[in-house]
mmCIF file of N, CA and C in Angstrom:
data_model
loop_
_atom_site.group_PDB
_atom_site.id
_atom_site.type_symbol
_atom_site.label_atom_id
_atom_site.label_comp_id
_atom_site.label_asym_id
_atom_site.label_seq_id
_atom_site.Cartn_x
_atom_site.Cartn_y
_atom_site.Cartn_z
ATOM 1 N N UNK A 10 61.093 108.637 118.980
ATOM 2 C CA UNK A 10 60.034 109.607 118.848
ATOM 3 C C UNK A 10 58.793 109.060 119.539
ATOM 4 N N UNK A 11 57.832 109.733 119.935
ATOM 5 C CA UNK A 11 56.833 109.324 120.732
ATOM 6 C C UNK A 11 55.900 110.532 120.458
ATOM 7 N N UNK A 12 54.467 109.632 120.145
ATOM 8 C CA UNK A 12 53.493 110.771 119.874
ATOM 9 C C UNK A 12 52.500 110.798 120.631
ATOM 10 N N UNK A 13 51.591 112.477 120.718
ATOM 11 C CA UNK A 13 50.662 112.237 121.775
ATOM 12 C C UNK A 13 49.540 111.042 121.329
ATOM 13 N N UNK A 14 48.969 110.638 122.277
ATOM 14 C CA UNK A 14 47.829 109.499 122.520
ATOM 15 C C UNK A 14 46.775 110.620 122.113
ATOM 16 N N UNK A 15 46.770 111.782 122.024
ATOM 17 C CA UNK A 15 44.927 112.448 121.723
ATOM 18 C C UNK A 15 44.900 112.771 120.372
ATOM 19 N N UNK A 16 46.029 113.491 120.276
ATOM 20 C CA UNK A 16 45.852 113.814 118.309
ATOM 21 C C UNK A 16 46.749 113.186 117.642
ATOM 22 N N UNK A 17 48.170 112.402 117.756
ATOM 23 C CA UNK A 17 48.800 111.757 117.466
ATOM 24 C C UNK A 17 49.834 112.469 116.749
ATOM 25 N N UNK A 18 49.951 113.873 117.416
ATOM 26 C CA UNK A 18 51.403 115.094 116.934
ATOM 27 C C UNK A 18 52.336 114.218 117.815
ATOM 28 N N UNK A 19 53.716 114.593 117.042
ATOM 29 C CA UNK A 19 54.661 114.319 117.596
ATOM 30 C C UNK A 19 54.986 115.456 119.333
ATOM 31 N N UNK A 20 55.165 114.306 120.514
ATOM 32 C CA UNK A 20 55.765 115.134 121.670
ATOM 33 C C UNK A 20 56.867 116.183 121.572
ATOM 34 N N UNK A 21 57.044 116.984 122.246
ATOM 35 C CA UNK A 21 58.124 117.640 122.466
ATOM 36 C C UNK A 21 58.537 117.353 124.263
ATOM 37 N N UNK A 22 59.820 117.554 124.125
ATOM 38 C CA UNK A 22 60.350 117.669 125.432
ATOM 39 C C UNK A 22 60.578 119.095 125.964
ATOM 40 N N UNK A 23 60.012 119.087 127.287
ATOM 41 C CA UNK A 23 59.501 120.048 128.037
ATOM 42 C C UNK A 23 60.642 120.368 129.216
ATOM 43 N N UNK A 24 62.159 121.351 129.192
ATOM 44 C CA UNK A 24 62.913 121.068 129.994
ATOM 45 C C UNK A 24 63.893 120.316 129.503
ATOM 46 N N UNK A 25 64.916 120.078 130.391
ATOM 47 C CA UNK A 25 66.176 119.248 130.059
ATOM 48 C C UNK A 25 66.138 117.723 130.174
ATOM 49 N N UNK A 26 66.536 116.891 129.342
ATOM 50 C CA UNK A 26 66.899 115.115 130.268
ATOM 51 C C UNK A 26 66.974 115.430 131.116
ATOM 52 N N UNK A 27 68.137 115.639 131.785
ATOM 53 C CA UNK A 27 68.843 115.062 133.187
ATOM 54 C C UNK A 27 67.872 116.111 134.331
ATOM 55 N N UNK A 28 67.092 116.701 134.189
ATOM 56 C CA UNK A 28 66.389 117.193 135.161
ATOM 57 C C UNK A 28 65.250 116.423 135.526
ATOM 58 N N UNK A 29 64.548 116.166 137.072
ATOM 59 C CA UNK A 29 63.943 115.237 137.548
ATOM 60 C C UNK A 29 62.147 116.028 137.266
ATOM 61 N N UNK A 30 62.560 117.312 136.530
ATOM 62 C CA UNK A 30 61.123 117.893 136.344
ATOM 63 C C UNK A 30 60.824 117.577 134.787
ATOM 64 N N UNK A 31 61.171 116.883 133.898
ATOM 65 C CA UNK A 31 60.828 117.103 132.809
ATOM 66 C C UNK A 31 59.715 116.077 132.116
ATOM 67 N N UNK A 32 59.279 116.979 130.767
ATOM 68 C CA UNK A 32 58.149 115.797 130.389
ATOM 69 C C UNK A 32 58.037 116.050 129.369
ATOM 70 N N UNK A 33 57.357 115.045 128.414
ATOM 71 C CA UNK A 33 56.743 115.322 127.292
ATOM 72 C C UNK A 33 55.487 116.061 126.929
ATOM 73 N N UNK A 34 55.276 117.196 126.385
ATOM 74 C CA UNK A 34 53.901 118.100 125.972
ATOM 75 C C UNK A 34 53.898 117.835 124.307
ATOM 76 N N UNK A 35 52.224 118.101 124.435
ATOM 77 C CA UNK A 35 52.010 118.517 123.178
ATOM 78 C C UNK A 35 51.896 119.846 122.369
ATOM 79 N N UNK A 36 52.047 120.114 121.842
ATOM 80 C CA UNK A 36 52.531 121.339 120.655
ATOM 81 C C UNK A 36 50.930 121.847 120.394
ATOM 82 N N UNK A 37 49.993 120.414 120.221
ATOM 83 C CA UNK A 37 48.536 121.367 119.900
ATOM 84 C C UNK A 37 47.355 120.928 120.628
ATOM 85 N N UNK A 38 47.482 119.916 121.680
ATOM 86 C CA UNK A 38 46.607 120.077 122.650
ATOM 87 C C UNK A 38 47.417 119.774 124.308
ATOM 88 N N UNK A 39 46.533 119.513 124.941
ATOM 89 C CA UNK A 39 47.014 119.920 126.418
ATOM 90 C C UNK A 39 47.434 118.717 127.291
ATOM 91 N N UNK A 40 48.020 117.800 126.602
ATOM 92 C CA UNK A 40 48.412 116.705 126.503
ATOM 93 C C UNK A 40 49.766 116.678 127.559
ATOM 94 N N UNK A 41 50.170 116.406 128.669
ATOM 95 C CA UNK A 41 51.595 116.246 129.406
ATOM 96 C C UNK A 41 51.838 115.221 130.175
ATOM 97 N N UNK A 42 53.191 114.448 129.832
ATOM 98 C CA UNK A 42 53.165 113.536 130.728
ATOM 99 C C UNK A 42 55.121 113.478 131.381
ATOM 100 N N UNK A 43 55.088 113.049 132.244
ATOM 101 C CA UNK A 43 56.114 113.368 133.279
ATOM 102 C C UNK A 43 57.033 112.254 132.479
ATOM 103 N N UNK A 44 58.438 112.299 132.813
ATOM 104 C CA UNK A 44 59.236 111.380 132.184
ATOM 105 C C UNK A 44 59.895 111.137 133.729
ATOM 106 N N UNK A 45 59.754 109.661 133.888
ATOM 107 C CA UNK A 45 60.003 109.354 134.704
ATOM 108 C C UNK A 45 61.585 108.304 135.099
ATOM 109 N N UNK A 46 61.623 107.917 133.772
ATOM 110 C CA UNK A 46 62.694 106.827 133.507
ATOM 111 C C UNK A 46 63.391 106.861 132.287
ATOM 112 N N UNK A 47 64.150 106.586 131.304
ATOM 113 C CA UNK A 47 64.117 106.585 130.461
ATOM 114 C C UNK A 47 63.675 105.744 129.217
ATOM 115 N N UNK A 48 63.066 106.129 128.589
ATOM 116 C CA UNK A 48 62.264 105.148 127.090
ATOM 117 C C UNK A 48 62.632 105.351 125.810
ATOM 118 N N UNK A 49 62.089 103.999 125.821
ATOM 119 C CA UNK A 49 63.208 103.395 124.231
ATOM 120 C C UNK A 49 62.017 102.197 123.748
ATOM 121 N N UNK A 50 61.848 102.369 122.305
ATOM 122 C CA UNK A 50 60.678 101.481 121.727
ATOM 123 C C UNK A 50 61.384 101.465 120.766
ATOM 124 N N UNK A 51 61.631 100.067 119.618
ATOM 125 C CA UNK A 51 62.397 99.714 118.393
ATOM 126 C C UNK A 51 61.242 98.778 118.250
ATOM 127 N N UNK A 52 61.168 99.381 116.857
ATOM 128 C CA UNK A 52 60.346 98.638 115.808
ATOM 129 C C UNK A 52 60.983 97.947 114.450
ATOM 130 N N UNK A 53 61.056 96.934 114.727
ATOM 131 C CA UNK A 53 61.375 96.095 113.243
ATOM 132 C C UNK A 53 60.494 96.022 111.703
ATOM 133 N N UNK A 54 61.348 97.069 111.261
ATOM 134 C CA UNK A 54 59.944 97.391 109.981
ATOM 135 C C UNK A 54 60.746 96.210 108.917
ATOM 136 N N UNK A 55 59.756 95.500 108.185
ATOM 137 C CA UNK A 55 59.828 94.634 107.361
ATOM 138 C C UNK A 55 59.824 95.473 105.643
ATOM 139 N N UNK A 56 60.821 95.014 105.003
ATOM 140 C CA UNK A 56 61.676 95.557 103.915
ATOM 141 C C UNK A 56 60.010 95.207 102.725
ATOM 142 N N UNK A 57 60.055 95.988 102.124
ATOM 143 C CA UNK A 57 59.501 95.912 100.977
ATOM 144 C C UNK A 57 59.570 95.336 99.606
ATOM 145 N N UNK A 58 59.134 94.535 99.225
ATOM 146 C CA UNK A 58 59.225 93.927 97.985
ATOM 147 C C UNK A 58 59.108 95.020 96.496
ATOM 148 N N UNK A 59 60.166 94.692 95.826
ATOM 149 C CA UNK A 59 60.380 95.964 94.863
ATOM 150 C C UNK A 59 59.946 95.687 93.125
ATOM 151 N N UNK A 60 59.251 95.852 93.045
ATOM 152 C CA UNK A 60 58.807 95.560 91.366
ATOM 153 C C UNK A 60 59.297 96.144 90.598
ATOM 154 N N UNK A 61 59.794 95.492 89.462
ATOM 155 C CA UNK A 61 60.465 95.373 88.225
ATOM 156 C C UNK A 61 59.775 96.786 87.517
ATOM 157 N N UNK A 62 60.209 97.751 87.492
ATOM 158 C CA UNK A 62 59.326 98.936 86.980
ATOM 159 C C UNK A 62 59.253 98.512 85.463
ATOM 160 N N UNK A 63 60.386 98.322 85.066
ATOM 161 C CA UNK A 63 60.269 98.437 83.214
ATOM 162 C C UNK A 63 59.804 97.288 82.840
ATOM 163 N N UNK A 64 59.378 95.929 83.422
ATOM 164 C CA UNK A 64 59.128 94.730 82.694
ATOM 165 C C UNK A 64 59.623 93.983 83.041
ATOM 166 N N UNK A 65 61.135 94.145 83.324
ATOM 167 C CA UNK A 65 61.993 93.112 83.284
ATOM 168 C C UNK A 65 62.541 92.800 82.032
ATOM 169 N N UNK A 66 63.095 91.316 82.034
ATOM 170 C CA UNK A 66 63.966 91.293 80.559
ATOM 171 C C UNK A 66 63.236 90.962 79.110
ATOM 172 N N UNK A 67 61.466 90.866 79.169
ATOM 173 C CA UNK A 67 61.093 90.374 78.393
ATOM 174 C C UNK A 67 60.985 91.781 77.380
ATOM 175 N N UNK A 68 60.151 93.155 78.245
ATOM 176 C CA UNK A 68 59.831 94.185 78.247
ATOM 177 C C UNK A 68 60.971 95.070 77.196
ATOM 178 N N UNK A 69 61.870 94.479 76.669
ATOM 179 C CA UNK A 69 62.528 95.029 75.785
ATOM 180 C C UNK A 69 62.471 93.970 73.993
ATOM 181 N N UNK A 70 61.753 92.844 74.337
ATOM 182 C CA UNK A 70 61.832 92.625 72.921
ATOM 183 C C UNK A 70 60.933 93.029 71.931
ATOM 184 N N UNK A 71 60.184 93.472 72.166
ATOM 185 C CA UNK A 71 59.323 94.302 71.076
ATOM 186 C C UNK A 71 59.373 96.352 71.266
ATOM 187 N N UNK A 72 60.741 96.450 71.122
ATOM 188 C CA UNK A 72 60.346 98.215 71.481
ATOM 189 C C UNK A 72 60.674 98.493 70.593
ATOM 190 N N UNK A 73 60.704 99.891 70.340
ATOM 191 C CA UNK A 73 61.781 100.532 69.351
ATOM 192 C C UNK A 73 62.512 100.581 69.094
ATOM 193 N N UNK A 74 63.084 101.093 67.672
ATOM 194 C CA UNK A 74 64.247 101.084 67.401
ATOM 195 C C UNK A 74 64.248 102.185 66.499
ATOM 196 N N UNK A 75 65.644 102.502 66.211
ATOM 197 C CA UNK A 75 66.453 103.864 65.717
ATOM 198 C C UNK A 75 67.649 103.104 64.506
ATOM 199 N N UNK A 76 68.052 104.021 63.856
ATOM 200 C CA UNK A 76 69.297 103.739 63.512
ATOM 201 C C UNK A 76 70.973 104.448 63.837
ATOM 202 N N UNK A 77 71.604 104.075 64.525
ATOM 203 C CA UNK A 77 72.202 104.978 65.272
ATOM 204 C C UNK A 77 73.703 104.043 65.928
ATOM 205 N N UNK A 78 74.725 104.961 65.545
ATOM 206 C CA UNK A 78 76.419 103.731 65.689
ATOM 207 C C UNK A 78 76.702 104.332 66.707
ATOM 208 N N UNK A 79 76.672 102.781 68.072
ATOM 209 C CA UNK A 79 77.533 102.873 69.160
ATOM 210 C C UNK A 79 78.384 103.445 69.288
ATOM 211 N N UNK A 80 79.219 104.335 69.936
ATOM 212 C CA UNK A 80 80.690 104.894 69.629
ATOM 213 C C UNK A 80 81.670 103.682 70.135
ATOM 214 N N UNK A 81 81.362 103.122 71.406
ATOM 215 C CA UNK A 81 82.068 101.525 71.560
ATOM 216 C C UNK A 81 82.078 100.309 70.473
ATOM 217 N N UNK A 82 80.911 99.970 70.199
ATOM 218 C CA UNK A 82 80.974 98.752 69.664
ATOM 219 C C UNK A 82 80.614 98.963 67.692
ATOM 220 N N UNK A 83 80.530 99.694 67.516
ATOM 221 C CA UNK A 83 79.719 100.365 66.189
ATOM 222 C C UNK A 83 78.622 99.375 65.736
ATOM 223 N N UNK A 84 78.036 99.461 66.876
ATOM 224 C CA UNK A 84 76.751 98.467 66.388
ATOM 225 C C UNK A 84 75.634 99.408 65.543
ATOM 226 N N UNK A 85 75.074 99.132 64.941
ATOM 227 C CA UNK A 85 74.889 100.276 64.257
ATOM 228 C C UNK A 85 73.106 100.318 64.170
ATOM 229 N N UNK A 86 72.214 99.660 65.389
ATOM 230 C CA UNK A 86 71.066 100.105 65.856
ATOM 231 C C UNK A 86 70.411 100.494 67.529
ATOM 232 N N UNK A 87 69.699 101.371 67.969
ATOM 233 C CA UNK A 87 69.741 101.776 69.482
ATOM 234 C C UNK A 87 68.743 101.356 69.513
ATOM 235 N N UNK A 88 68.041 100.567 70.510
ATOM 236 C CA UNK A 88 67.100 100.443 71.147
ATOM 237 C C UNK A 88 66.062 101.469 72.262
ATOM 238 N N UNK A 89 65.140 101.683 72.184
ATOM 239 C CA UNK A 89 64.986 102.760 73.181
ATOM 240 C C UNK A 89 63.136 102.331 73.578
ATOM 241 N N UNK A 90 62.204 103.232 74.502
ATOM 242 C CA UNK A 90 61.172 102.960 75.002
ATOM 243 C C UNK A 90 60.759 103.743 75.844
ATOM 244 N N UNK A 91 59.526 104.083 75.594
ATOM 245 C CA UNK A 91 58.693 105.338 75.979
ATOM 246 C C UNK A 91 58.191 105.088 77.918
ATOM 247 N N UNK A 92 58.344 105.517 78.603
ATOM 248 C CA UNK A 92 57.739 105.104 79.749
ATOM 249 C C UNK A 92 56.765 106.820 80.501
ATOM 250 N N UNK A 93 55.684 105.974 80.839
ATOM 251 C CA UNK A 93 55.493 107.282 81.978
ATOM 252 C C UNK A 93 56.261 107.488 83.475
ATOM 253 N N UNK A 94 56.823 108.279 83.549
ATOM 254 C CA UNK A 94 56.925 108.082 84.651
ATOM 255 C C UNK A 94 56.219 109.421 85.768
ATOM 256 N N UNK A 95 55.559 110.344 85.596
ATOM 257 C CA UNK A 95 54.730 111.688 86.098
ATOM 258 C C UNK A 95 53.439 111.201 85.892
ATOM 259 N N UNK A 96 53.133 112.423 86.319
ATOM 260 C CA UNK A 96 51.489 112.395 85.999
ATOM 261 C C UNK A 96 51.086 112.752 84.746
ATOM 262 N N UNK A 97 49.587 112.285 84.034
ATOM 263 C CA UNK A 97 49.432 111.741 83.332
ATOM 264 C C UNK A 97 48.733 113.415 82.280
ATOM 265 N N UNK A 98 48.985 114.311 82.828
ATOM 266 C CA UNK A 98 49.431 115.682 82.072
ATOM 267 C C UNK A 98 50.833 116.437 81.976
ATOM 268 N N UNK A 99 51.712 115.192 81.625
ATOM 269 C CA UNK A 99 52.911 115.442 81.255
ATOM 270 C C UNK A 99 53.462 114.362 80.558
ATOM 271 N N UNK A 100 54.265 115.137 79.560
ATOM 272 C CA UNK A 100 54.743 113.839 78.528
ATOM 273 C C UNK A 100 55.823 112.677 78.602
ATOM 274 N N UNK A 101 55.443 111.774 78.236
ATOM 275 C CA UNK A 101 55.956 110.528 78.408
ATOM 276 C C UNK A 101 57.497 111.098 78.378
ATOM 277 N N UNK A 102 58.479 110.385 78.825
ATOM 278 C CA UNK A 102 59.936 109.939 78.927
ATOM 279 C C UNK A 102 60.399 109.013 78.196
ATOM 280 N N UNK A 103 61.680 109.044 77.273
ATOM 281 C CA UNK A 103 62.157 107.999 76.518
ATOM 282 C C UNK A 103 63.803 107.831 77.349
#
C-alpha cells in the first residue's frame, strides 16, 4: 500500500499494471505519480508486549466465593470475580 505524500489517503491505481501508462492518484486531492518500475516496501513491525489482564496468579486469592458442586470433581465451592471490561456506563462482568 502506498499513500499520498499531501494528505496521506491511501493511492489508488490509475489503469492496468502491465500498461506503460499507469500511476498512482489520489482519491481526494490532485496528487499523481507515474509508476515507473515496480515497488515493494516491507516493514518489520515489532510484536507487542501483552499484559496479564486479570492479575495473573496472585489476582485470584482474595475473590469471591459461592457455594456451588463441580459436576467433575464435586468440589463443592466456585470461585468467581467481577471485572470491567466496557465502558464505565455499563455493568461490570463476572
Amino acid at each position: 500500500m502506498w499513500f499520498c505524500p499531501i494528505c496521506a489517503n491511501l493511492l489508488m491505481v490509475d489503469g492496468t499494471l502491465s500498461s506503460p501508462s499507469s500511476s498512482f492518484i489520489c482519491s481526494t486531492c490532485p496528487f499523481k505519480k507515474s509508476i515507473t518500475s515496480k515497488r515493494r516496501n516491507r516493514i518489520k513491525l515489532k510484536n507487542k508486549t501483552v499484559d496479564d489482564v486479570l492479575g495473573g496468579a496472585g489476582a485470584w486469592e482474595n475473590v469471591d466465593r459461592t457455594e456451588a458442586v463441580c459436576p467433575e470433581c464435586q468440589h463443592g465451592e466456585a470461585f468467581f470475580m467481577q471485572i470491567q471490561i466496557r465502558s464505565a456506563d455499563e455493568p461490570m462482568s463476572v
